[in-house]
Coordinates of C-alpha atoms in Angstrom, one line a residue:
Chain A
M1 CA -14.8 -15.7 -20.6
K2 CA -12.9 -18.6 -19.2
L3 CA -10.7 -20.6 -21.6
L4 CA -12.6 -23.8 -20.7
T5 CA -16.0 -22.2 -21.4
K6 CA -14.7 -20.9 -24.7
T7 CA -13.3 -24.2 -26.0
T8 CA -16.3 -26.2 -24.7
L9 CA -18.6 -23.8 -26.5
Y10 CA -16.7 -24.4 -29.8
H11 CA -16.8 -28.1 -29.2
I12 CA -20.5 -28.1 -28.6
I13 CA -21.1 -26.1 -31.7
L14 CA -19.0 -28.6 -33.7
A15 CA -20.7 -31.6 -32.1
I16 CA -24.2 -30.2 -32.8
S17 CA -23.4 -29.5 -36.4
V18 CA -21.9 -33.0 -36.9
F19 CA -24.9 -34.7 -35.3
T20 CA -27.4 -32.5 -37.2
I21 CA -25.9 -33.1 -40.6
G22 CA -25.1 -36.8 -39.8
G23 CA -28.6 -37.3 -38.4
G24 CA -30.2 -35.6 -41.5
I25 CA -28.2 -37.7 -43.9
T26 CA -29.1 -40.9 -42.1
F27 CA -32.7 -39.9 -41.9
Y28 CA -33.0 -39.2 -45.7
K29 CA -31.0 -42.4 -46.6
V30 CA -33.3 -44.6 -44.4
R31 CA -36.4 -42.9 -45.8
G32 CA -35.1 -43.5 -49.4
Y33 CA -34.7 -47.2 -48.7
I34 CA -38.2 -47.4 -47.2
Q35 CA -39.5 -45.6 -50.2
E36 CA -37.8 -48.0 -52.6
D37 CA -39.0 -51.0 -50.7
L38 CA -42.6 -49.6 -51.0
N39 CA -42.3 -49.0 -54.7
Q40 CA -41.0 -52.5 -55.3
Y41 CA -43.9 -53.9 -53.2
F42 CA -46.5 -51.9 -55.1
D43 CA -44.9 -52.8 -58.5
A44 CA -45.0 -56.5 -57.6
L45 CA -48.6 -56.3 -56.3
E46 CA -49.7 -54.5 -59.5
E47 CA -48.0 -57.1 -61.6
R48 CA -49.9 -59.9 -59.8
I49 CA -53.3 -58.1 -60.0
S50 CA -52.8 -57.4 -63.7
T51 CA -52.0 -61.1 -64.4
R52 CA -55.0 -62.2 -62.4
I53 CA -57.4 -59.8 -64.2
E54 CA -56.0 -61.0 -67.5
D55 CA -56.6 -64.5 -66.4
G56 CA -60.2 -63.5 -65.5
E57 CA -59.7 -64.4 -61.8
E58 CA -61.6 -62.5 -59.2
I59 CA -59.7 -60.2 -57.0
K60 CA -60.7 -60.6 -53.4
S61 CA -58.2 -58.8 -51.2
R62 CA -58.6 -56.1 -48.5
R63 CA -55.4 -54.6 -49.8
V64 CA -56.8 -53.9 -53.3
Q65 CA -59.6 -51.6 -54.4
L66 CA -60.6 -52.3 -58.0
S67 CA -63.0 -50.3 -60.0
K68 CA -63.9 -50.4 -63.7
L69 CA -63.9 -47.2 -65.7
E70 CA -65.3 -46.2 -69.1
T71 CA -62.0 -44.7 -70.1
I72 CA -58.8 -43.8 -68.4
P73 CA -59.3 -40.2 -67.4
P74 CA -56.9 -37.8 -69.2
M75 CA -54.1 -36.4 -67.0
A76 CA -54.4 -39.6 -64.9
Q77 CA -51.2 -40.4 -63.1
D78 CA -49.9 -42.9 -60.7
T79 CA -50.0 -41.4 -57.2
I80 CA -48.9 -42.5 -53.8
I81 CA -50.7 -40.9 -50.9
D82 CA -50.7 -41.2 -47.1
T83 CA -53.9 -42.3 -45.5
T84 CA -55.0 -43.7 -42.2
F85 CA -57.2 -46.7 -41.4
Y86 CA -59.4 -46.1 -38.4
N87 CA -61.0 -48.8 -36.4
G88 CA -62.3 -47.4 -33.2
S89 CA -59.5 -46.0 -31.1
W90 CA -57.0 -48.1 -33.1
H91 CA -55.5 -46.6 -36.2
L92 CA -53.0 -47.6 -38.7
P93 CA -50.9 -45.5 -41.0
L94 CA -51.3 -46.6 -44.6
K95 CA -49.7 -45.9 -48.0
K96 CA -52.1 -45.9 -50.9
K97 CA -51.0 -46.2 -54.5
I98 CA -53.5 -45.5 -57.2
V99 CA -52.8 -46.6 -60.8
Y100 CA -54.9 -46.5 -63.9
R101 CA -54.5 -49.5 -66.3
D102 CA -56.0 -50.7 -69.5
I103 CA -56.2 -54.5 -69.3
N104 CA -57.7 -56.4 -72.1
G105 CA -59.5 -53.3 -73.5
Q106 CA -61.1 -52.5 -70.1
A107 CA -60.0 -49.4 -68.1
Y108 CA -59.3 -50.1 -64.4
R109 CA -58.5 -47.9 -61.5
I110 CA -56.5 -49.9 -59.1
G111 CA -56.0 -48.8 -55.5
M112 CA -53.4 -50.7 -53.5
Y113 CA -52.8 -50.4 -49.7
K114 CA -49.8 -51.1 -47.6
S115 CA -49.4 -50.7 -43.9
F116 CA -46.7 -48.1 -43.3
E117 CA -46.4 -48.8 -39.6
E118 CA -43.2 -50.6 -40.0
G119 CA -41.6 -47.9 -42.1
E120 CA -42.6 -45.3 -39.6
D121 CA -41.2 -47.3 -36.7
R122 CA -37.9 -47.6 -38.6
L123 CA -37.7 -43.9 -39.1
E124 CA -38.5 -43.2 -35.5
A125 CA -35.9 -45.7 -34.4
V126 CA -33.3 -44.0 -36.6
V127 CA -34.1 -40.5 -35.4
G128 CA -34.3 -41.7 -31.8
T129 CA -30.9 -43.4 -32.0
V130 CA -29.3 -40.3 -33.5
V131 CA -30.7 -38.0 -30.9
F132 CA -29.8 -40.3 -28.1
L133 CA -26.3 -40.7 -29.3
G134 CA -26.0 -36.9 -29.7
F135 CA -27.1 -36.2 -26.1
T136 CA -25.0 -38.9 -24.6
F137 CA -22.0 -37.7 -26.5
L138 CA -22.6 -34.1 -25.3
I139 CA -23.0 -35.0 -21.7
L140 CA -20.0 -37.4 -21.6
F141 CA -18.0 -34.8 -23.6
L142 CA -18.8 -32.0 -21.1
L143 CA -18.0 -34.2 -18.1
F144 CA -14.8 -35.4 -19.7
N145 CA -13.8 -31.9 -20.7
Y146 CA -14.4 -30.6 -17.2
Y147 CA -12.4 -33.4 -15.7
I148 CA -9.5 -33.2 -18.2
S149 CA -9.2 -29.4 -18.0
R150 CA -9.1 -29.5 -14.2
R151 CA -6.3 -32.0 -14.5
I152 CA -4.4 -30.3 -17.3
W153 CA -5.0 -26.7 -16.3
G154 CA -4.5 -27.5 -12.6
P155 CA -0.8 -26.5 -12.6
F156 CA -1.6 -23.4 -14.6
N157 CA -4.3 -22.3 -12.2
Y158 CA -2.0 -22.9 -9.3
T159 CA 0.7 -20.8 -10.9
L160 CA -1.9 -18.0 -11.5
N161 CA -2.8 -18.1 -7.8
Q162 CA 0.8 -18.0 -6.8
I163 CA 1.4 -14.9 -8.9
K164 CA -1.7 -13.3 -7.4
Q165 CA -0.4 -13.8 -3.9
F166 CA 3.1 -12.8 -4.8
D167 CA 4.4 -10.0 -2.5
L168 CA 7.7 -8.4 -3.4
R169 CA 8.4 -7.5 0.2
E170 CA 8.4 -11.1 1.3
Q171 CA 11.6 -12.7 0.2
K172 CA 9.8 -15.9 -0.7
P173 CA 10.5 -17.6 -4.0
L174 CA 7.4 -18.7 -6.1
E175 CA 6.5 -22.3 -5.8
F176 CA 4.9 -24.2 -8.6
M177 CA 3.1 -27.5 -9.1
K178 CA 4.9 -30.2 -11.0
T179 CA 3.7 -30.5 -14.5
D180 CA 4.5 -32.5 -17.7
V181 CA 3.0 -29.9 -20.0
Q182 CA 5.8 -28.3 -21.9
E183 CA 4.1 -24.9 -22.2
F184 CA 3.4 -24.7 -18.4
K185 CA 6.9 -25.9 -17.7
E186 CA 8.3 -23.1 -19.7
L187 CA 5.9 -20.6 -18.1
N188 CA 6.9 -21.6 -14.6
Q189 CA 10.6 -21.5 -15.4
L190 CA 10.3 -18.1 -16.9
L191 CA 8.3 -16.8 -13.9
T192 CA 10.8 -18.3 -11.5
V193 CA 13.7 -16.5 -13.2
M194 CA 11.8 -13.3 -13.6
T195 CA 10.5 -13.0 -10.0
H196 CA 13.9 -13.9 -8.7
K197 CA 15.4 -11.1 -10.7
I198 CA 12.7 -8.7 -9.5
Q199 CA 13.2 -9.7 -5.9
Q200 CA 16.9 -9.3 -6.2
D201 CA 16.6 -5.8 -7.8
Y202 CA 14.1 -4.7 -5.2
Q203 CA 16.3 -6.0 -2.4
N204 CA 19.3 -4.2 -3.8
L205 CA 17.4 -1.0 -4.2
K206 CA 16.0 -1.2 -0.7
E207 CA 19.4 -1.9 0.7
F208 CA 20.9 1.0 -1.2
T209 CA 18.3 3.4 0.0
E210 CA 18.6 2.3 3.6
N211 CA 22.4 2.3 3.5
A212 CA 22.6 5.6 1.7
S213 CA 20.3 7.3 4.2
H214 CA 22.2 5.8 7.2
E215 CA 25.7 6.2 5.8
F216 CA 25.0 9.9 5.0
Q217 CA 24.1 10.7 8.6
T218 CA 27.6 10.2 10.1
P219 CA 29.6 12.4 7.7
L220 CA 26.8 14.9 7.9
A221 CA 27.1 14.9 11.7
I222 CA 30.8 15.5 11.3
I223 CA 30.3 18.4 8.9
Q224 CA 27.6 19.9 11.1
S225 CA 29.6 19.6 14.3
K226 CA 32.7 21.1 12.7
L227 CA 30.7 24.1 11.4
E228 CA 29.1 24.5 14.7
L229 CA 32.5 24.6 16.4
L230 CA 33.6 27.1 13.8
L231 CA 30.6 29.3 14.5
S232 CA 31.5 29.4 18.2
N233 CA 34.8 30.9 17.3
N234 CA 34.8 34.5 18.4
H235 CA 37.3 35.8 15.9
L236 CA 35.3 35.4 12.7
N237 CA 34.6 38.4 10.5
D238 CA 31.2 38.9 9.1
E239 CA 32.0 37.5 5.7
Q240 CA 33.4 34.3 7.1
A241 CA 30.5 33.9 9.5
R242 CA 28.1 34.4 6.6
L243 CA 29.8 31.7 4.5
I244 CA 29.9 29.2 7.4
Q245 CA 26.2 30.0 8.1
S246 CA 25.1 29.1 4.6
A247 CA 27.2 25.9 4.6
Y248 CA 25.6 25.1 7.9
Q249 CA 22.1 25.7 6.6
A250 CA 22.6 23.5 3.6
T251 CA 23.9 20.7 5.8
S252 CA 21.0 21.1 8.0
K253 CA 18.6 20.8 5.1
L254 CA 20.5 17.8 3.8
S255 CA 20.2 16.1 7.1
R256 CA 16.4 16.7 7.3
L257 CA 16.1 15.5 3.7
G258 CA 17.9 12.3 4.6
K259 CA 15.7 11.7 7.6
A260 CA 12.5 12.4 5.7
L261 CA 13.5 10.1 2.8
A262 CA 14.5 7.4 5.3
L263 CA 11.1 7.7 6.9
I264 CA 9.3 7.3 3.6
T265 CA 11.5 4.2 2.9
R266 CA 10.6 2.7 6.2
I267 CA 6.9 3.3 5.7
E268 CA 7.2 1.7 2.3
N269 CA 9.0 -1.3 3.8
Q270 CA 6.2 -1.6 6.3
E271 CA 8.7 -1.4 9.2
F272 CA 5.9 0.1 11.4
Q273 CA 4.4 -3.2 12.5
D274 CA 3.1 -2.2 15.8
V275 CA -0.4 -1.8 14.5
Q276 CA -3.0 -1.2 17.2
Q277 CA -6.2 0.6 18.0
V278 CA -5.3 4.3 18.0
D279 CA -7.6 6.8 19.6
L280 CA -7.5 9.3 16.8
S281 CA -9.6 11.8 18.7
Q282 CA -7.0 11.8 21.5
S283 CA -4.1 12.0 19.1
L284 CA -5.7 14.9 17.3
E285 CA -6.4 16.8 20.5
N286 CA -2.7 16.4 21.4
T287 CA -1.5 17.4 18.0
V288 CA -3.7 20.5 18.0
F289 CA -2.4 21.4 21.5
N290 CA 1.2 21.1 20.3
F291 CA 0.5 23.4 17.3
Q292 CA -1.5 25.9 19.2
E293 CA 1.5 28.1 19.7
L294 CA 2.4 28.2 16.1
V295 CA -1.2 28.9 15.1
E296 CA -1.2 31.8 17.5
L297 CA 2.2 33.1 16.3
R298 CA 1.0 33.1 12.8
D299 CA -2.2 34.9 13.8
L300 CA -4.4 32.1 12.5
S301 CA -7.7 31.0 14.0
L302 CA -8.2 27.3 14.6
D303 CA -11.6 25.7 14.8
S304 CA -11.9 22.0 15.6
H305 CA -14.8 19.6 15.8
I306 CA -13.5 16.4 17.2
E307 CA -15.9 13.6 17.8
P308 CA -14.6 11.7 20.8
G309 CA -13.6 8.0 20.6
V310 CA -12.8 7.8 16.9
K311 CA -10.5 4.8 16.7
I312 CA -8.5 3.4 13.8
R313 CA -6.1 0.5 13.5
M314 CA -2.6 1.7 12.6
A315 CA 0.9 2.2 14.0
P316 CA 0.6 5.1 16.6
L317 CA 3.7 6.8 15.4
L318 CA 2.4 6.9 11.8
A319 CA -0.9 8.3 13.1
D320 CA 1.0 11.1 14.8
I321 CA 3.1 11.8 11.8
L322 CA 0.0 11.9 9.6
L323 CA -1.8 14.4 11.8
N324 CA 1.3 16.4 12.3
N325 CA 2.1 16.8 8.7
L326 CA -1.4 17.7 7.7
I327 CA -1.7 20.4 10.4
K328 CA 1.7 21.7 9.7
N329 CA 0.8 21.9 6.0
A330 CA -2.3 23.9 6.9
I331 CA -0.3 26.3 9.0
K332 CA 2.5 26.7 6.5
H333 CA 0.4 27.3 3.4
N334 CA -1.9 29.8 5.0
L335 CA -2.6 33.4 4.8
E336 CA -1.9 36.1 7.4
G337 CA -4.9 36.1 9.7
G338 CA -6.3 33.0 8.0
S339 CA -8.2 30.1 9.4
I340 CA -7.9 26.3 9.9
Q341 CA -10.9 24.0 10.4
L342 CA -10.6 20.5 11.6
E343 CA -13.3 17.9 11.6
L344 CA -13.0 14.4 12.9
K345 CA -15.9 11.9 12.5
P346 CA -16.0 8.1 12.6
Q347 CA -16.1 8.2 8.8
Y348 CA -13.5 10.7 7.9
F349 CA -11.0 13.4 9.0
E350 CA -11.1 16.7 7.2
I351 CA -8.8 19.7 7.4
R352 CA -9.6 22.9 5.7
N353 CA -7.5 26.0 5.6
T354 CA -7.4 29.3 3.8
G355 CA -4.5 29.9 1.5
P356 CA -3.3 31.0 -1.8
K357 CA -4.8 29.3 -4.9
P358 CA -2.8 26.2 -5.7
Q359 CA -0.7 26.2 -8.8
G360 CA -0.4 23.1 -11.0
D361 CA -2.2 19.8 -10.6
P362 CA -3.3 19.3 -7.0
Q363 CA -2.9 15.6 -7.3
E364 CA 0.9 16.2 -7.8
F365 CA 1.1 17.7 -4.3
F366 CA 1.4 14.1 -3.1
I367 CA 4.4 13.4 -5.2
R368 CA 7.9 13.9 -3.7
F369 CA 9.6 17.2 -4.1
R370 CA 6.5 18.6 -5.9
K371 CA 6.0 22.0 -4.3
G372 CA 3.3 24.6 -4.8
N373 CA 6.0 27.1 -4.8
Q374 CA 9.3 25.7 -6.1
A375 CA 11.3 28.5 -4.5
S376 CA 10.1 27.8 -1.0
D377 CA 12.5 26.5 1.5
S378 CA 10.5 23.5 2.5
L379 CA 11.5 20.0 1.5
G380 CA 8.3 19.2 -0.3
L381 CA 8.1 15.8 1.4
G382 CA 5.4 16.4 4.0
L383 CA 2.4 15.4 1.8
A384 CA 4.3 12.6 0.1
I385 CA 4.8 11.1 3.6
V386 CA 1.0 11.7 4.3
K387 CA 0.2 9.8 1.1
K388 CA 2.5 6.9 1.9
I389 CA 1.0 6.5 5.3
C390 CA -2.5 6.5 3.8
D391 CA -1.4 4.0 1.2
V392 CA 0.1 1.4 3.6
N393 CA -2.9 1.7 5.9
H394 CA -5.5 1.5 3.1
L395 CA -6.9 4.9 3.7
S396 CA -8.0 7.1 0.8
I397 CA -7.1 10.8 0.8
D398 CA -8.7 13.4 -1.3
Y399 CA -7.7 17.0 -2.0
R400 CA -9.9 19.8 -3.2
Y401 CA -9.7 23.5 -3.5
E402 CA -13.2 24.9 -3.0
D403 CA -14.5 28.3 -1.9
S404 CA -10.9 29.6 -1.5
L405 CA -10.3 26.7 1.0
H406 CA -7.8 23.9 0.7
R407 CA -9.5 20.8 1.8
F408 CA -7.9 17.5 2.6
R409 CA -10.1 14.6 3.6
I410 CA -9.1 11.1 4.7
F411 CA -11.7 8.4 4.6
F412 CA -11.6 5.6 7.1
P413 CA -12.5 2.1 5.9
D414 CA -15.7 0.8 7.3
E415 CA -14.5 -2.5 8.7
E416 CA -11.8 -0.7 10.7
R417 CA -14.3 1.4 12.5
I418 CA -15.3 0.4 16.0
Chain B
M1 CA 32.1 15.5 35.7
K2 CA 33.5 12.7 33.6
I3 CA 32.1 11.7 30.2
L4 CA 33.0 8.7 28.1
I5 CA 32.4 9.1 24.4
V6 CA 32.1 5.8 22.5
E7 CA 32.1 6.7 18.9
D8 CA 34.0 5.0 16.0
E9 CA 34.0 8.1 13.9
W10 CA 37.1 9.9 15.2
E11 CA 36.3 13.3 13.8
L12 CA 32.8 13.3 15.2
A13 CA 34.1 12.1 18.6
Q14 CA 36.6 14.9 18.6
S15 CA 33.9 17.5 17.9
L16 CA 31.9 16.2 20.8
A17 CA 34.9 16.2 23.1
D18 CA 35.9 19.6 22.0
Y19 CA 32.4 21.1 22.6
L20 CA 31.8 19.3 25.9
Q21 CA 35.3 20.1 27.3
K22 CA 34.6 23.8 26.8
E23 CA 31.5 23.2 29.0
G24 CA 33.9 22.0 31.7
Y25 CA 33.5 18.3 31.3
L26 CA 36.3 15.8 31.4
C27 CA 36.0 13.8 28.2
E28 CA 37.5 10.5 27.1
V29 CA 37.1 9.0 23.7
V30 CA 37.2 5.4 22.7
Q31 CA 36.5 4.1 19.2
Q32 CA 35.8 0.4 19.9
L33 CA 33.4 -1.5 22.0
E34 CA 36.2 -3.6 23.6
Q35 CA 38.1 -0.5 24.8
A36 CA 34.8 0.9 26.1
H37 CA 34.3 -2.3 28.2
E38 CA 37.7 -1.9 29.7
K39 CA 37.2 1.8 30.5
V40 CA 33.9 1.3 32.3
Q41 CA 35.5 -1.6 34.2
L42 CA 38.3 0.6 35.4
Y43 CA 36.8 4.0 35.8
A44 CA 33.5 5.6 36.9
Y45 CA 31.8 8.0 34.5
D46 CA 28.9 10.3 35.0
V47 CA 27.7 10.1 31.4
I48 CA 28.5 7.7 28.6
I49 CA 27.7 8.9 25.0
L50 CA 27.2 5.6 23.2
D51 CA 27.1 5.0 19.4
I52 CA 25.3 1.8 18.9
T53 CA 26.8 0.8 15.5
L54 CA 30.5 0.1 16.3
P55 CA 33.0 -1.8 14.2
D56 CA 33.4 -4.6 16.8
G57 CA 29.8 -4.9 18.0
N58 CA 26.6 -3.4 19.1
G59 CA 26.8 -0.6 21.6
L60 CA 23.7 -1.9 23.3
D61 CA 25.8 -4.7 24.7
L62 CA 27.8 -2.2 26.7
L63 CA 24.5 -0.8 28.0
K64 CA 23.4 -4.2 29.1
K65 CA 26.7 -4.8 30.9
L66 CA 26.5 -1.4 32.6
K67 CA 23.0 -2.2 33.9
R68 CA 24.1 -5.7 35.0
D69 CA 27.0 -4.3 36.9
K70 CA 24.7 -1.6 38.4
K71 CA 26.9 1.2 37.2
E72 CA 25.7 4.6 38.0
A73 CA 26.6 6.2 34.6
G74 CA 23.9 7.9 32.6
V75 CA 23.8 6.7 29.0
L76 CA 23.0 8.8 26.0
I77 CA 22.6 6.7 22.8
V78 CA 23.7 8.1 19.5
S79 CA 22.5 6.4 16.4
A80 CA 22.6 6.8 12.7
R81 CA 19.4 4.9 12.5
D82 CA 16.3 6.9 13.2
S83 CA 14.5 3.8 14.1
L84 CA 11.8 3.5 16.7
Q85 CA 12.7 -0.1 17.5
D86 CA 16.3 0.8 18.3
K87 CA 15.1 3.7 20.3
L88 CA 12.6 1.7 22.3
E89 CA 15.1 -1.1 22.8
G90 CA 17.7 1.3 24.0
L91 CA 15.4 3.1 26.4
N92 CA 14.0 -0.2 27.7
L93 CA 17.6 -1.4 28.4
G94 CA 17.9 1.7 30.7
A95 CA 19.4 4.3 28.4
D96 CA 18.6 7.9 29.5
D97 CA 18.1 9.4 26.1
Y98 CA 18.4 8.7 22.4
I99 CA 19.6 11.1 19.8
T100 CA 19.8 10.6 16.0
K101 CA 22.7 11.6 13.8
P102 CA 23.2 14.2 12.6
F103 CA 22.5 16.4 15.6
H104 CA 23.4 19.9 16.8
L105 CA 26.2 19.9 19.3
A106 CA 24.2 22.3 21.4
E107 CA 21.4 19.8 21.4
L108 CA 23.7 17.0 22.5
N109 CA 25.0 19.3 25.2
A110 CA 21.5 20.1 26.4
R111 CA 20.7 16.4 26.5
V112 CA 23.9 15.6 28.5
N113 CA 23.0 18.3 30.9
S114 CA 19.6 16.9 31.3
V115 CA 20.9 13.4 31.9
I116 CA 23.3 14.8 34.6
R117 CA 20.4 16.8 36.1
R118 CA 18.3 13.7 36.4
R119 CA 21.1 11.4 37.6
I120 CA 23.1 13.6 39.9
Y121 CA 20.6 16.2 41.1
Q122 CA 17.6 13.9 41.0
G123 CA 16.0 16.4 38.7
N124 CA 16.3 19.1 41.3
Q125 CA 19.0 21.4 40.1
E126 CA 19.3 25.1 40.8
I127 CA 20.8 26.8 37.7
V128 CA 22.1 30.3 38.5
F129 CA 23.4 32.7 36.0
E130 CA 24.0 36.3 37.1
K131 CA 20.6 37.6 38.2
I132 CA 18.7 34.6 37.0
S133 CA 18.0 31.5 39.0
L134 CA 16.1 28.5 37.6
N135 CA 14.9 25.5 39.6
T136 CA 14.5 22.5 37.3
D137 CA 12.2 20.7 39.7
T138 CA 9.6 23.4 40.4
R139 CA 10.3 25.0 37.0
E140 CA 10.4 28.3 38.9
V141 CA 12.5 31.1 37.3
K142 CA 13.5 34.1 39.3
V143 CA 15.2 37.3 38.3
N144 CA 16.5 39.3 41.2
E145 CA 14.5 37.0 43.5
S146 CA 11.2 37.9 41.9
S147 CA 9.3 35.2 40.0
L148 CA 9.1 35.2 36.2
V149 CA 6.0 33.9 34.5
L150 CA 7.1 32.0 31.4
T151 CA 5.2 30.0 28.8
R152 CA 6.3 26.3 28.3
K153 CA 8.3 27.2 25.2
E154 CA 9.9 30.2 26.8
Y155 CA 11.0 28.1 29.8
E156 CA 12.4 25.4 27.4
L157 CA 14.2 28.1 25.5
L158 CA 15.7 29.7 28.6
I159 CA 17.0 26.4 30.0
Y160 CA 18.5 25.6 26.5
L161 CA 20.2 29.0 26.5
L162 CA 21.5 28.5 30.0
N163 CA 22.9 25.1 29.1
N164 CA 24.7 26.5 26.2
K165 CA 25.8 29.9 27.4
N166 CA 28.6 31.8 25.8
R167 CA 28.0 30.0 22.5
V168 CA 26.5 30.9 19.3
L169 CA 23.2 29.0 19.0
T170 CA 22.0 28.8 15.5
K171 CA 18.4 29.3 14.7
E172 CA 18.3 25.8 13.2
A173 CA 19.5 24.3 16.5
I174 CA 17.0 26.3 18.5
A175 CA 14.1 25.4 16.2
E176 CA 14.9 21.7 16.4
H177 CA 15.2 21.8 20.1
L178 CA 11.9 23.6 20.6
W179 CA 9.8 21.9 18.0
G180 CA 11.7 18.8 17.1
E181 CA 12.1 17.9 13.4
G182 CA 8.4 18.4 12.9
I183 CA 8.8 22.0 11.7
D184 CA 10.2 23.6 8.6
E185 CA 13.0 25.9 9.6
A186 CA 12.1 28.8 7.5
D187 CA 8.8 29.3 9.3
S188 CA 10.2 28.7 12.7
F189 CA 12.7 31.5 12.6
D190 CA 10.0 34.0 13.0
F191 CA 8.6 32.1 16.0
I192 CA 12.1 32.0 17.5
Y193 CA 12.4 35.7 17.1
T194 CA 9.1 36.2 18.8
H195 CA 10.0 34.0 21.7
I196 CA 13.4 35.6 22.1
K197 CA 11.9 39.0 22.1
N198 CA 9.3 38.0 24.8
L199 CA 11.9 36.3 26.9
R200 CA 14.2 39.3 26.8
K201 CA 11.5 41.6 27.7
K202 CA 10.3 39.5 30.6
I203 CA 13.8 39.3 32.0
Q204 CA 14.5 42.9 31.6
D205 CA 11.1 43.9 33.1
K206 CA 12.3 42.2 36.3
G207 CA 15.5 44.2 36.3
G208 CA 17.7 41.6 34.5
D209 CA 20.1 42.5 31.8
N210 CA 19.9 41.8 28.1
Y211 CA 21.7 38.5 28.2
I212 CA 20.5 37.3 24.8
K213 CA 22.7 38.7 22.1
T214 CA 21.6 38.6 18.5
I215 CA 24.3 37.4 16.2
Y216 CA 23.1 38.8 12.9
G217 CA 22.2 36.2 10.3
M218 CA 23.3 33.3 12.5
G219 CA 21.4 33.1 15.8
Y220 CA 21.7 34.0 19.4
K221 CA 24.2 33.9 22.2
F222 CA 23.4 33.9 25.9
T223 CA 26.1 35.7 27.7
S224 CA 26.8 38.1 30.5
V225 CA 26.7 41.7 29.5

């Protein structure tokens, strides 16, 4: 629920209660006065009638009904009742007071009438005024509230929007609307300081990763070249050769590691900006062709169903790396004499391969350095790169192990399909 | 053949020079861009191995100058940045090849040879080694004058071995040459073994000798018997 809705709701509840109670009190007060007025009128009238009966005058008034009684009935009480006088279509609300009086030894029943139209009108006027005031107040209040909140909350909403659009990769500072509200000022100041710090940290981290992966390469190249020169020496004994060989292998691995990590960093930094329509069908055909030899050497069977003309928007190099890594993975984690099945459709790309049952949580395969077999010589970065490429291109990837088959499926977003 | 090595890292430059000199090339090393500019002004080189990140500037400037002056030298860019942009820019400016640090010396040698082949022999070079002859244009390989039918990878392997003969070629270097960095080494060693075995057999079937020596645990060496 929006803040405005919530406060407005409370305000409305408060206003309605105030008006209901206030209205009620006013209503009963006004009715009380009218009642008192009526009583005074009837008392005065009764007084006059009694005097005139005592004086033996005849009572001739449409407002009085006089009847003689033998005795005053027991339990007789003065009563005031509502009645209506009808005359054709016209009618008049009346109040009727009946009293029993003993005047000069004669019992009388005196009925007195008074038009109540005025009193009713007064009450109606009061209720009408209260209701009108209530509604006017509510409407004005809502309009005012809406206007005020738009004005007051404007800078806050602007700030919110800015944060939503904040992208760490763009080195742009956040910009806020000027405001004289203390709380918003503080919020904006805090956000400015915080985002600045985050951006700086991110930048430092990025630079460090980039520099590290670049700066490592030259010393590594020196080590590698020296070892290679050593290996060419014809006077090595077996033990020396073996030592150099293992140092050489470790350097080699380190160098591949550096390159793979640098690649991940560059994907993360979105350095692959040459996004274009990639004919995935064509790329896949090429990749399959390149791996044909490895497939044969490992005695695997490869089955591919590639629908022609499947296109997707992404950097061509990343598309190639994606397909390469997935197929390489399928070849690597396969069984002797196993199989690989590829399927490319406009909606998805799927690769299935036979292989030993996965150990551990399959979702962790996408995490760096998480390997199905920790002892293996691979870097454990292939699928992490695949995941990164999927992430930056908004593709979703799904892994399952079903019917003794490893299955990777990449879904292509609808709007990117041609 | 004269090669100019422009590389600020002295040790690395020395390794390159050492390796290439044994291949019979004349090598000169400069560590700064300014010296490189002077050198190319004064002398003619067949190949220039150019590091693009130099202390006093970008190596690509030298490349631009070479192209502006219409120098004949082939240029092989060496970079610590494995960046596609750098690579495309270098190649667009007229570089012949691009190699990323760290690299195998054998790989660099193969690339230098390939630059020379393209530049000097217009891609049509006859490589002869004992009973083997290889034509880089027609990709025809003959042993004792009879044609050898090789697969694409076997051909690539043979030319790589011929370019680096009499040297120990590690399995890592061979794997990277044949499959790029797209392959995990542990797997590829079996494939190399298979290819070497097939190549050996094909050469020997046509009456060639067993030129490919296995250096146990390390790799292979292509050498005369």
